[in-house]
Amino acid sequence: MCGIVGIFDPRGEQAIERVVLHAMNERQHHRGPDEGDLHIETGVGLGHRRLSVIDLSTGQQPLFNEDNSVVIVFNGEIYNFRELMAELVGLGHVFRTHSDTEAIVHAWEEWGEASVSRLRGMFAFAIWDRNSKTFFVARDRLGIKPFYYAQTTDGSFIFGSELKALLAHPMLPRTIDPCAVEEYFAYGYVPEPRTIYQGVFKLEPGHTLTLRVGASMASPKPYWDVPFLPLGTLTEADAASELNERLREAVQSHMVADVPLGAFLSGGVDSSAIVATMAGLTQEPVNTCSIAFNDPAYDESAYAAQVATQYKTRHHSETVDKDDYALLDTLADLYDEPYADSSAIPTYRVCQLARQRVTVALSGDGGDENFAGYRRHRLAMAEQRVRSAMPLALRKPLFGVLGKIYPKADRAPRFLRAKTTFEALSRDLVDGYFHGVSVMPDRVRHRLFSTAFRASLQGYGAAEVMRRHASAAPTDDPLSLIQYLDMKTWLPGDILTKVDRASMAHALEVRVPLLDHQLVEWISGLPSSLKLRGQEGKYIFKKALEPQLSHDILYRDKMGFSIPLASWFRGPLRQRVREALLGPVMADSGIFDMGFVTEMVEQHQSGRRDYSAPIWMLLMFEAFLRKETA
């Protein structure tokens, strides 16, 4: 696991400034504290920071082929590199190392752009081929590893594993993108391919970008997508059996390392499945780590301990205060752009704990997206059943009116909180799902933004992100469609970003076997009825795991990393909220209607409304603005 940076002059004539490339590389020192190096030639500069995991003695980067005509910088792990090496040696290629990085170099020589489809793993890399004057970059299929890029004012193409690396370049414009702000306050993160800055992008998952000397700037191209291709007739028993076999194979492939390896263990279904599978693949006790909270309402460490005891793991647990809000400013530095998933706090802590004992940790991320495990999946399907029974011409006026007149009832019993449901039912599936997952729905964002800022959006709305993906979806099955939307937005933009930054802040590599692309492809083809059965999400996954995990682990209510934001903002962070949200940084930005911001703060702190999620988003945005103006 590493950090990569680079500068490419499409004209092929510019001298690369070593001091600039070095500054970009060192901004990511935390991603690779073991080693770092640069390669510079006319028109090309590549930098690398290394966290040594495989081939500790000879895997240094930038790495070249035999005649130094091809050079690569690579972040990630290729799990089938040994098979690739054997195939490439058979084709006449000569290897000087035992690293997965060199396998990519020779794969490029043999198969060119098509080589990326031969790779199984998590990756982001850049290759410079001097003979063909080609600069090629790629990102893994699900977006596990990040890749940021931009064009500077002098025409250079620059890239890095984190946005902070690009910000070290003196010729990078830093203009905030109004559309990205609109997206952030809808989703809680800025979805691919945007970043918070105009002209700075994330390479989307499953995409490559090929640049050539003397050619104009090209656009990224997709090389993979989640297929959702039906598997055909498959009994429930056969599906459960094959799922276990495929999970075992994926986990085994992810356990290859030359350094200490372990796993996160929350006590939930996904992490418990990973640990149970690991335990069956090794004679040594699995190293497991979990975070406990000092408040029983937020603590599920007893379930983690149950699994640890069952599988005799070498378990480490650390209790943190549920009021662990000291990381607020750390998060702003970590994520570089506004990011509002508050579970980043306990994620940071569990990575911190894990790194004390291991260099690589396996995680259960991806289970909810693969198997429809979120509550919002159940709600969306319930809403869709109503839509199917009533034509849009009738639904839109009926539920549209009800949504407008029904009061917002944050503190009422759940069955009385119908406003959001009515609003969703007045829309089609995609817009309704967007409305359901929005942290701040359209009506709130409309009030949040100033008149001038709304005008700068020129009618753009964050729902366009989901509409764009839905238009390219390979399925029209309702559940599969919203899973597809999650895999294109929430998974890379929130979940994987959270884990990557929190882990790399501690030089910890996190691997996600449930997002092995071969496993994802197979799961996507399962019937929706095997994923969501009535009110039971992850149906077939849980059935497959019944011989290995207890009923309490598999069928208890989902908790996740909960944070008591509402009480924080009325208690220990009360004054900080007022100073930050009602202070000059927010007011001077021109983005917000400060009257409405004041109203939100007052109503939340008085207990009349629960605006905890919007207030957290605003706090994170204010921290970002403060860094910008510092």
XYZ file of C-alpha atoms in Angstrom:
630
model
C 0.000 0.000 0.000
C 1.456 3.298 -1.010
C 1.032 6.840 -2.207
C 1.706 7.823 -5.809
C 2.129 11.180 -7.544
C 3.153 12.379 -10.967
C 3.465 15.147 -13.523
C 3.141 14.594 -17.275
C 3.677 17.224 -19.967
C 1.551 16.255 -23.014
C 3.917 18.273 -25.220
C 6.829 16.096 -24.085
C 9.216 19.006 -23.678
C 8.805 20.532 -20.234
C 11.472 20.047 -17.576
C 9.865 18.655 -14.426
C 10.777 20.586 -11.299
C 12.162 18.150 -8.744
C 11.275 20.413 -5.835
C 7.585 20.449 -6.869
C 7.398 16.683 -7.421
C 9.143 16.077 -4.116
C 6.695 18.360 -2.293
C 3.748 16.502 -3.825
C 5.236 13.160 -2.851
C 6.009 14.164 0.720
C 2.458 15.386 1.300
C 1.593 11.680 1.234
C 4.446 10.488 3.446
C 1.937 8.911 5.854
C 0.755 6.540 3.102
C 4.226 5.051 2.703
C 6.616 5.755 5.557
C 9.031 2.917 4.693
C 10.603 4.290 1.502
C 10.198 6.985 -1.122
C 11.756 7.848 -4.465
C 11.309 9.927 -7.618
C 11.923 9.389 -11.321
C 12.324 12.441 -13.557
C 12.979 12.768 -17.269
C 11.936 15.348 -19.837
C 8.161 15.722 -19.704
C 7.604 13.062 -17.019
C 7.974 12.951 -13.254
C 6.812 10.096 -11.027
C 6.905 9.824 -7.248
C 6.189 7.040 -4.807
C 5.892 6.534 -1.055
C 6.043 2.881 0.012
C 4.431 0.858 2.769
C 6.223 -2.479 2.389
C 3.822 -5.448 2.322
C 5.025 -7.850 -0.409
C 8.638 -8.405 -1.568
C 10.058 -6.222 1.192
C 13.633 -6.193 -0.126
C 13.222 -5.539 -3.881
C 9.815 -3.983 -4.469
C 10.960 -0.363 -4.576
C 9.264 2.119 -6.917
C 9.281 3.766 -9.397
C 9.907 0.369 -10.992
C 11.190 -0.289 -14.546
C 11.195 -3.073 -17.099
C 14.489 -4.639 -18.268
C 15.527 -1.873 -20.693
C 14.085 1.030 -18.616
C 11.639 1.962 -21.383
C 8.588 1.395 -19.162
C 8.222 2.745 -15.615
C 5.364 2.482 -13.118
C 4.178 3.901 -9.810
C 1.509 1.733 -8.198
C -0.707 1.824 -5.118
C -2.533 -1.341 -4.088
C -2.239 -5.105 -4.225
C -2.613 -7.529 -7.144
C -3.836 -10.816 -5.718
C -3.230 -12.907 -8.858
C 0.271 -11.594 -9.489
C 1.926 -14.993 -9.104
C -0.309 -16.496 -11.803
C 0.403 -13.481 -14.015
C 4.143 -13.815 -13.442
C 4.077 -17.478 -14.438
C 2.128 -16.683 -17.613
C 4.391 -13.782 -18.525
C 7.584 -15.759 -17.901
C 6.172 -18.360 -20.262
C 5.770 -15.607 -22.835
C 9.458 -14.678 -22.498
C 9.411 -11.868 -19.939
C 12.238 -11.633 -17.424
C 11.475 -10.628 -13.820
C 14.000 -9.028 -11.495
C 11.753 -8.914 -8.412
C 8.994 -10.951 -6.784
C 6.647 -7.974 -6.509
C 3.143 -7.573 -7.869
C 4.217 -4.183 -9.234
C 6.555 -5.748 -11.783
C 3.766 -8.052 -12.933
C 1.817 -4.963 -14.031
C 4.807 -3.613 -15.969
C 5.231 -6.798 -17.995
C 1.464 -7.176 -18.422
C 1.478 -3.698 -19.987
C 4.294 -4.707 -22.333
C 2.404 -7.827 -23.386
C -1.207 -6.634 -23.564
C -1.163 -2.807 -23.478
C -4.352 -1.123 -22.318
C -6.122 -4.497 -22.125
C -3.719 -5.540 -19.349
C -5.871 -3.867 -16.713
C -8.609 -6.434 -17.276
C -6.138 -9.188 -16.327
C -5.553 -7.716 -12.857
C -7.380 -8.978 -9.791
C -7.016 -6.661 -6.859
C -7.209 -3.111 -5.621
C -5.086 -0.636 -7.498
C -4.339 2.796 -8.827
C -1.282 3.193 -11.025
C 0.416 5.246 -13.708
C 2.691 3.860 -16.445
C 5.010 5.814 -18.706
C 6.015 3.962 -21.884
C 8.903 5.830 -23.471
C 8.849 3.855 -26.727
C 5.207 4.602 -27.558
C 5.200 8.007 -25.801
C 2.141 6.849 -23.854
C 1.098 7.766 -20.325
C -1.501 5.321 -18.989
C -3.383 5.483 -15.686
C -5.961 3.123 -14.179
C -8.121 2.633 -11.103
C -9.530 -0.633 -9.777
C -13.047 -1.781 -10.607
C -14.809 -0.851 -7.356
C -12.768 2.227 -6.402
C -10.967 0.754 -3.399
C -7.856 2.790 -4.119
C -8.083 6.529 -4.892
C -6.769 8.452 -7.901
C -7.018 12.264 -8.218
C -5.960 14.208 -11.287
C -6.062 17.673 -12.834
C -4.584 19.857 -15.536
C -2.499 22.784 -14.295
C -2.446 26.282 -15.754
C 0.705 25.415 -17.748
C -1.049 22.421 -19.376
C 0.569 19.660 -17.319
C -1.375 16.576 -16.202
C -0.830 15.937 -12.494
C -2.096 13.157 -10.267
C -1.901 11.776 -6.736
C -3.397 9.299 -4.300
C -4.817 12.129 -2.229
C -6.046 15.578 -3.062
C -3.466 17.134 -0.755
C -0.704 15.972 -3.096
C -2.199 17.936 -6.003
C -2.674 20.971 -3.782
C 1.098 21.081 -3.321
C 1.497 22.014 -7.002
C 1.817 25.808 -7.349
C -0.044 25.948 -10.684
C -3.201 24.137 -9.607
C -6.256 26.428 -9.603
C -8.247 26.180 -6.346
C -11.715 27.413 -7.264
C -14.580 25.814 -5.377
C -17.049 24.067 -7.697
C -20.659 25.111 -6.907
C -21.976 21.810 -8.279
C -19.683 19.915 -5.912
C -21.044 21.947 -2.991
C -24.594 21.045 -4.036
C -23.595 17.381 -4.231
C -21.832 17.443 -0.871
C -24.839 18.810 0.983
C -27.029 16.165 -0.633
C -24.823 13.091 -0.213
C -22.433 14.001 2.611
C -19.445 13.580 0.280
C -18.529 14.712 -3.235
C -19.274 11.770 -5.590
C -16.970 10.715 -8.395
C -15.798 12.173 -10.708
C -15.971 15.628 -9.103
C -13.910 17.001 -6.270
C -14.660 20.182 -4.358
C -12.444 22.092 -6.829
C -13.291 22.951 -10.410
C -11.079 21.114 -12.870
C -9.827 18.588 -10.295
C -11.262 15.098 -10.672
C -11.312 11.592 -9.277
C -10.749 8.876 -11.845
C -13.942 6.861 -11.609
C -13.763 3.208 -10.535
C -13.286 0.782 -13.412
C -11.820 3.474 -15.667
C -8.534 4.129 -17.414
C -7.089 7.239 -19.023
C -4.563 7.180 -21.853
C -2.503 10.258 -22.731
C -0.021 10.521 -25.560
C 2.683 13.035 -26.306
C 1.469 15.489 -28.928
C -2.188 14.514 -28.560
C -4.966 16.522 -26.949
C -6.233 15.631 -23.469
C -8.302 12.442 -23.634
C -11.309 11.414 -21.551
C -11.417 8.456 -19.165
C -12.762 5.171 -20.555
C -14.563 2.395 -18.676
C -13.128 -1.120 -18.793
C -15.513 -2.857 -16.329
C -18.953 -2.583 -14.792
C -20.997 -4.567 -12.284
C -22.800 -6.921 -14.696
C -25.979 -7.955 -12.827
C -26.187 -10.799 -15.324
C -28.703 -13.392 -14.043
C -27.072 -16.697 -13.120
C -30.016 -18.820 -14.194
C -31.718 -21.512 -12.140
C -30.026 -21.907 -8.762
C -31.538 -23.477 -5.655
C -31.184 -21.708 -2.339
C -29.011 -24.531 -1.006
C -26.748 -24.464 -4.065
C -26.448 -20.671 -3.867
C -25.449 -20.818 -0.191
C -22.892 -23.559 -0.848
C -21.301 -21.799 -3.809
C -21.268 -18.508 -1.927
C -19.255 -20.095 0.875
C -16.781 -21.541 -1.615
C -16.359 -18.238 -3.424
C -16.008 -16.318 -0.167
C -13.347 -18.713 1.036
C -11.389 -18.325 -2.200
C -11.629 -14.524 -2.117
C -10.495 -14.312 1.511
C -7.621 -16.718 0.878
C -6.384 -14.601 -2.036
C -6.459 -11.507 0.192
C -4.348 -13.107 2.936
C -1.078 -13.062 0.961
C 1.411 -10.806 2.776
C 5.002 -10.746 4.020
C 4.012 -8.713 7.115
C 1.681 -9.257 10.128
C -1.957 -9.604 9.047
C -5.262 -9.410 10.919
C -8.881 -8.331 10.629
C -11.376 -5.811 11.922
C -14.093 -7.463 14.017
C -17.142 -5.368 14.908
C -19.426 -8.275 15.742
C -21.601 -7.558 12.710
C -22.363 -10.059 9.970
C -19.750 -8.939 7.445
C -16.657 -8.680 9.640
C -17.637 -11.868 11.497
C -17.903 -13.704 8.171
C -14.415 -12.578 7.193
C -12.913 -13.635 10.534
C -14.696 -17.017 10.508
C -13.404 -17.670 6.996
C -9.856 -16.591 7.863
C -9.840 -18.875 10.887
C -10.572 -21.827 8.627
C -7.652 -20.979 6.358
C -4.785 -20.695 8.843
C -3.307 -22.703 11.698
C -2.298 -19.519 13.505
C -4.796 -17.507 15.589
C -6.241 -14.611 13.589
C -5.345 -11.169 14.937
C -8.631 -9.281 15.446
C -9.310 -5.715 16.560
C -12.465 -3.984 17.714
C -13.540 -0.737 19.317
C -15.768 -0.680 22.390
C -17.749 2.344 23.542
C -18.191 3.324 27.180
C -21.946 3.698 26.624
C -23.940 0.450 26.175
C -26.296 2.177 23.721
C -23.422 2.456 21.229
C -21.385 -0.616 22.137
C -21.466 -3.965 20.325
C -18.084 -5.212 21.504
C -19.716 -8.157 23.321
C -20.685 -9.610 19.935
C -17.152 -9.147 18.638
C -15.849 -10.911 21.742
C -18.292 -13.770 21.119
C -16.907 -14.365 17.625
C -13.329 -13.951 18.863
C -13.927 -16.594 21.529
C -15.624 -18.973 19.090
C -12.708 -18.812 16.646
C -9.954 -18.449 19.271
C -8.598 -15.268 17.719
C -5.876 -13.118 19.220
C -8.355 -10.376 20.041
C -7.608 -6.779 20.952
C -10.296 -4.346 22.011
C -10.006 -0.758 23.114
C -12.693 1.281 24.818
C -13.184 4.826 23.586
C -15.397 7.546 24.948
C -18.598 7.902 22.960
C -17.905 11.633 23.176
C -14.718 11.250 21.118
C -15.046 14.540 19.276
C -11.400 15.588 19.579
C -10.842 14.413 15.991
C -12.975 17.087 14.314
C -10.050 19.089 12.967
C -8.053 15.934 12.235
C -10.817 14.771 9.901
C -10.677 17.986 7.895
C -6.940 17.466 7.349
C -7.427 13.802 6.553
C -10.050 14.088 3.820
C -8.903 17.324 2.105
C -12.414 18.135 0.922
C -15.733 18.234 2.796
C -16.643 14.761 4.066
C -19.470 14.212 6.522
C -19.645 10.553 7.546
C -19.271 10.843 11.328
C -18.370 7.145 11.599
C -14.960 8.260 10.324
C -14.155 8.901 13.998
C -14.433 5.292 15.274
C -12.988 4.057 11.962
C -9.908 6.195 12.621
C -9.650 4.729 16.138
C -9.946 1.092 15.074
C -7.259 1.641 12.413
C -5.066 3.242 15.060
C -5.551 0.184 17.286
C -4.968 -2.321 14.483
C -1.706 -0.708 13.380
C -0.191 -1.362 16.798
C -0.198 -5.079 15.946
C -0.534 -5.615 12.189
C 0.365 -3.944 8.905
C -2.521 -5.451 6.900
C -6.129 -5.831 8.074
C -9.064 -7.452 6.292
C -12.396 -5.651 6.499
C -16.013 -6.644 5.878
C -16.856 -3.553 3.831
C -19.045 -4.233 0.793
C -21.449 -6.722 2.345
C -24.377 -4.313 2.545
C -23.922 -3.158 -1.042
C -23.570 -6.700 -2.382
C -26.446 -8.258 -0.473
C -28.901 -5.348 0.015
C -28.232 -5.065 3.731
C -29.143 -1.437 4.360
C -32.438 -0.355 5.890
C -32.855 2.058 2.992
C -32.989 -0.906 0.609
C -36.014 -2.283 2.467
C -37.712 1.119 2.525
C -37.053 1.718 -1.178
C -38.583 -1.635 -2.105
C -41.631 -0.965 0.069
C -42.084 2.384 -1.681
C -41.614 0.722 -5.060
C -44.451 -1.692 -4.339
C -46.731 1.317 -3.819
C -45.451 2.910 -7.042
C -46.127 -0.282 -8.961
C -49.733 -0.293 -7.777
C -50.470 3.320 -8.727
C -49.646 5.207 -11.957
C -47.349 8.235 -11.774
C -50.134 10.501 -13.050
C -52.064 9.725 -9.873
C -49.145 9.315 -7.487
C -47.364 12.561 -8.247
C -50.188 14.980 -7.388
C -51.482 12.914 -4.466
C -48.233 12.243 -2.641
C -46.699 15.516 -3.761
C -49.429 17.437 -1.941
C -49.243 15.162 1.103
C -45.472 15.636 1.231
C -45.872 19.407 1.252
C -48.563 19.629 3.909
C -47.446 16.823 6.231
C -45.359 18.239 9.105
C -41.732 17.265 9.571
C -41.768 15.068 12.676
C -38.195 14.211 13.623
C -39.060 13.342 17.200
C -42.289 11.467 16.492
C -42.562 7.661 16.443
C -41.186 6.239 13.199
C -44.605 5.338 11.756
C -45.623 8.997 11.978
C -42.585 10.278 10.067
C -44.368 10.144 6.731
C -43.248 13.404 5.121
C -40.111 11.948 3.521
C -42.014 8.833 2.397
C -44.766 10.900 0.757
C -42.137 12.993 -1.015
C -40.384 9.844 -2.269
C -43.635 8.272 -3.501
C -44.342 11.290 -5.688
C -41.150 10.509 -7.665
C -39.861 7.624 -9.773
C -37.545 4.966 -8.295
C -34.261 6.773 -8.987
C -35.367 10.209 -7.799
C -37.171 8.622 -4.859
C -34.045 6.721 -3.847
C -31.957 9.869 -4.162
C -34.461 11.663 -1.949
C -34.283 8.849 0.595
C -30.489 8.799 0.883
C -30.026 12.583 0.821
C -28.689 13.880 4.117
C -30.257 17.226 3.285
C -33.287 16.841 0.985
C -33.982 19.332 -1.794
C -36.326 21.455 0.323
C -33.663 21.907 3.022
C -30.798 22.626 0.602
C -32.983 25.193 -1.170
C -33.295 27.098 2.090
C -29.655 26.539 3.082
C -28.080 28.239 0.078
C -28.022 31.975 -0.532
C -29.871 33.410 -3.514
C -26.596 34.229 -5.248
C -25.212 30.734 -4.735
C -28.388 29.078 -6.017
C -28.078 31.203 -9.143
C -24.503 29.975 -9.661
C -25.816 26.397 -9.862
C -27.770 27.316 -13.011
C -30.446 24.784 -12.197
C -28.060 21.911 -11.451
C -29.254 19.393 -8.856
C -27.386 16.587 -7.116
C -29.950 14.013 -8.308
C -28.214 14.204 -11.705
C -25.426 12.022 -10.294
C -27.808 9.113 -9.770
C -29.716 9.756 -12.980
C -26.459 9.544 -14.940
C -25.569 6.206 -13.405
C -29.122 4.865 -13.726
C -29.113 5.626 -17.448
C -26.097 3.326 -17.863
C -27.259 0.591 -15.485
C -27.138 -2.962 -16.886
C -30.336 -3.924 -15.048
C -33.929 -2.773 -14.704
C -34.675 -4.890 -11.637
C -35.596 -2.311 -8.937
C -33.442 -3.741 -6.123
C -30.485 -4.392 -8.415
C -30.773 -0.851 -9.747
C -30.488 0.784 -6.340
C -27.626 -1.567 -5.427
C -25.928 -0.423 -8.634
C -26.457 3.212 -7.631
C -24.891 2.528 -4.233
C -21.888 0.881 -5.871
C -21.373 3.926 -8.077
C -21.868 6.591 -5.415
C -21.976 5.624 -1.739
C -19.435 2.797 -1.894
C -16.494 4.660 -3.499
C -17.465 8.161 -2.381
C -18.167 7.427 1.273
C -17.309 3.930 2.528
C -14.057 3.262 0.680
C -12.857 6.855 1.012
C -13.433 6.689 4.764
C -11.463 3.484 5.165
C -8.628 4.477 2.842
C -7.907 7.786 4.567
C -8.377 6.480 8.121
C -6.144 3.466 7.509
C -3.428 5.250 5.557
C -3.224 7.936 8.240
C -1.739 5.115 10.323
C 0.174 3.384 7.482
C -2.228 0.449 7.690
C -3.279 -1.495 4.597
C -6.940 -2.527 4.585
C -8.182 -5.200 2.175
C -11.818 -5.892 1.338
C -12.464 -9.489 0.202
C -16.207 -8.895 -0.214
C -15.293 -6.464 -2.998
C -13.179 -8.932 -4.929
C -14.512 -8.220 -8.404
C -15.050 -11.880 -9.289
C -17.135 -12.340 -6.142
C -19.052 -9.113 -6.828
C -19.827 -10.245 -10.378
C -21.238 -13.565 -9.164
C -23.275 -12.043 -6.325
C -24.739 -9.424 -8.683
C -26.276 -12.250 -10.737
C -28.174 -13.752 -7.793
C -31.953 -13.159 -7.812
C -33.058 -10.188 -5.732
C -35.203 -12.569 -3.673
C -32.020 -14.174 -2.347
C -30.683 -10.817 -1.204
C -33.758 -9.130 0.289
C -36.411 -11.575 1.518
C -39.291 -9.677 3.109
C -37.643 -7.504 5.763
C -34.471 -9.616 5.902
C -31.530 -8.142 4.049
C -28.444 -10.252 3.222
C -30.776 -13.255 3.205
C -28.585 -15.771 1.365
C -25.397 -14.498 2.991
C -26.844 -15.156 6.438
C -28.176 -18.551 5.390
C -24.749 -19.518 4.085
C -23.151 -18.467 7.377
C -25.588 -20.210 9.727
C -23.258 -23.205 10.284
C -20.443 -20.836 11.247
C -22.025 -17.984 13.243
C -24.661 -17.759 15.952
C -28.216 -16.528 15.472
C -27.395 -13.431 17.579
C -24.572 -12.445 15.252
C -26.546 -13.047 12.063
C -30.029 -11.801 12.892
C -29.763 -9.043 15.497
C -30.525 -5.472 14.476
C -27.741 -3.705 12.620
C -25.854 -1.097 14.703
C -22.798 0.176 12.880
C -20.497 2.870 14.255
C -23.056 5.238 15.781
C -22.067 8.681 17.011
C -24.264 10.711 19.430
C -24.248 13.873 17.323
C -27.582 15.236 18.578
C -26.457 15.278 22.206
C -22.989 16.578 21.313
C -24.447 19.635 19.634
C -26.766 20.378 22.556
C -24.089 19.681 25.156
C -20.285 19.658 24.970
C -20.092 21.062 21.433
C -22.890 23.586 21.870
C -20.632 26.638 21.861
C -18.324 25.306 19.169
C -21.303 24.802 16.851
C -22.419 28.379 17.373
C -18.963 29.854 16.880
C -18.247 27.827 13.757
C -21.604 27.895 11.970
C -22.597 31.438 12.860
C -19.121 32.931 12.538
C -17.390 34.936 9.800
C -15.948 31.988 7.822
C -19.401 30.727 6.868
C -20.914 34.174 6.430
C -18.070 35.446 4.253
C -18.249 32.428 1.920
C -21.430 33.789 0.317
C -22.737 30.240 -0.032
C -25.258 30.177 2.799
C -28.451 31.851 3.889
C -27.187 32.678 7.360
C -30.712 33.255 8.614
C -31.591 29.633 7.932
C -28.285 28.389 9.389
C -29.114 30.311 12.566
C -32.616 28.827 12.585
C -31.237 25.288 12.324
C -28.813 25.824 15.183
C -31.443 27.427 17.417
C -34.086 24.787 16.739
C -31.669 21.923 17.277
C -30.163 23.263 20.472
C -33.590 24.053 21.894
C -34.690 20.475 21.237
C -37.497 21.425 18.851
C -35.925 19.708 15.821
C -33.150 17.251 15.145
C -30.740 18.903 12.720
C -27.739 16.877 13.913
C -26.798 15.471 10.467
C -27.008 18.851 8.656
C -25.098 20.541 11.472
C -22.332 17.943 11.243
C -22.139 18.565 7.488
C -21.876 22.287 8.092
C -19.168 21.802 10.735
C -17.099 19.745 8.309
C -17.615 22.321 5.569
C -16.628 25.160 7.885
C -13.449 23.267 8.827
C -12.659 22.898 5.109
C -13.259 26.619 4.471
C -11.093 27.529 7.439
C -8.219 25.533 5.977
C -8.753 27.232 2.615
C -8.556 30.718 4.081
C -5.715 30.005 6.513
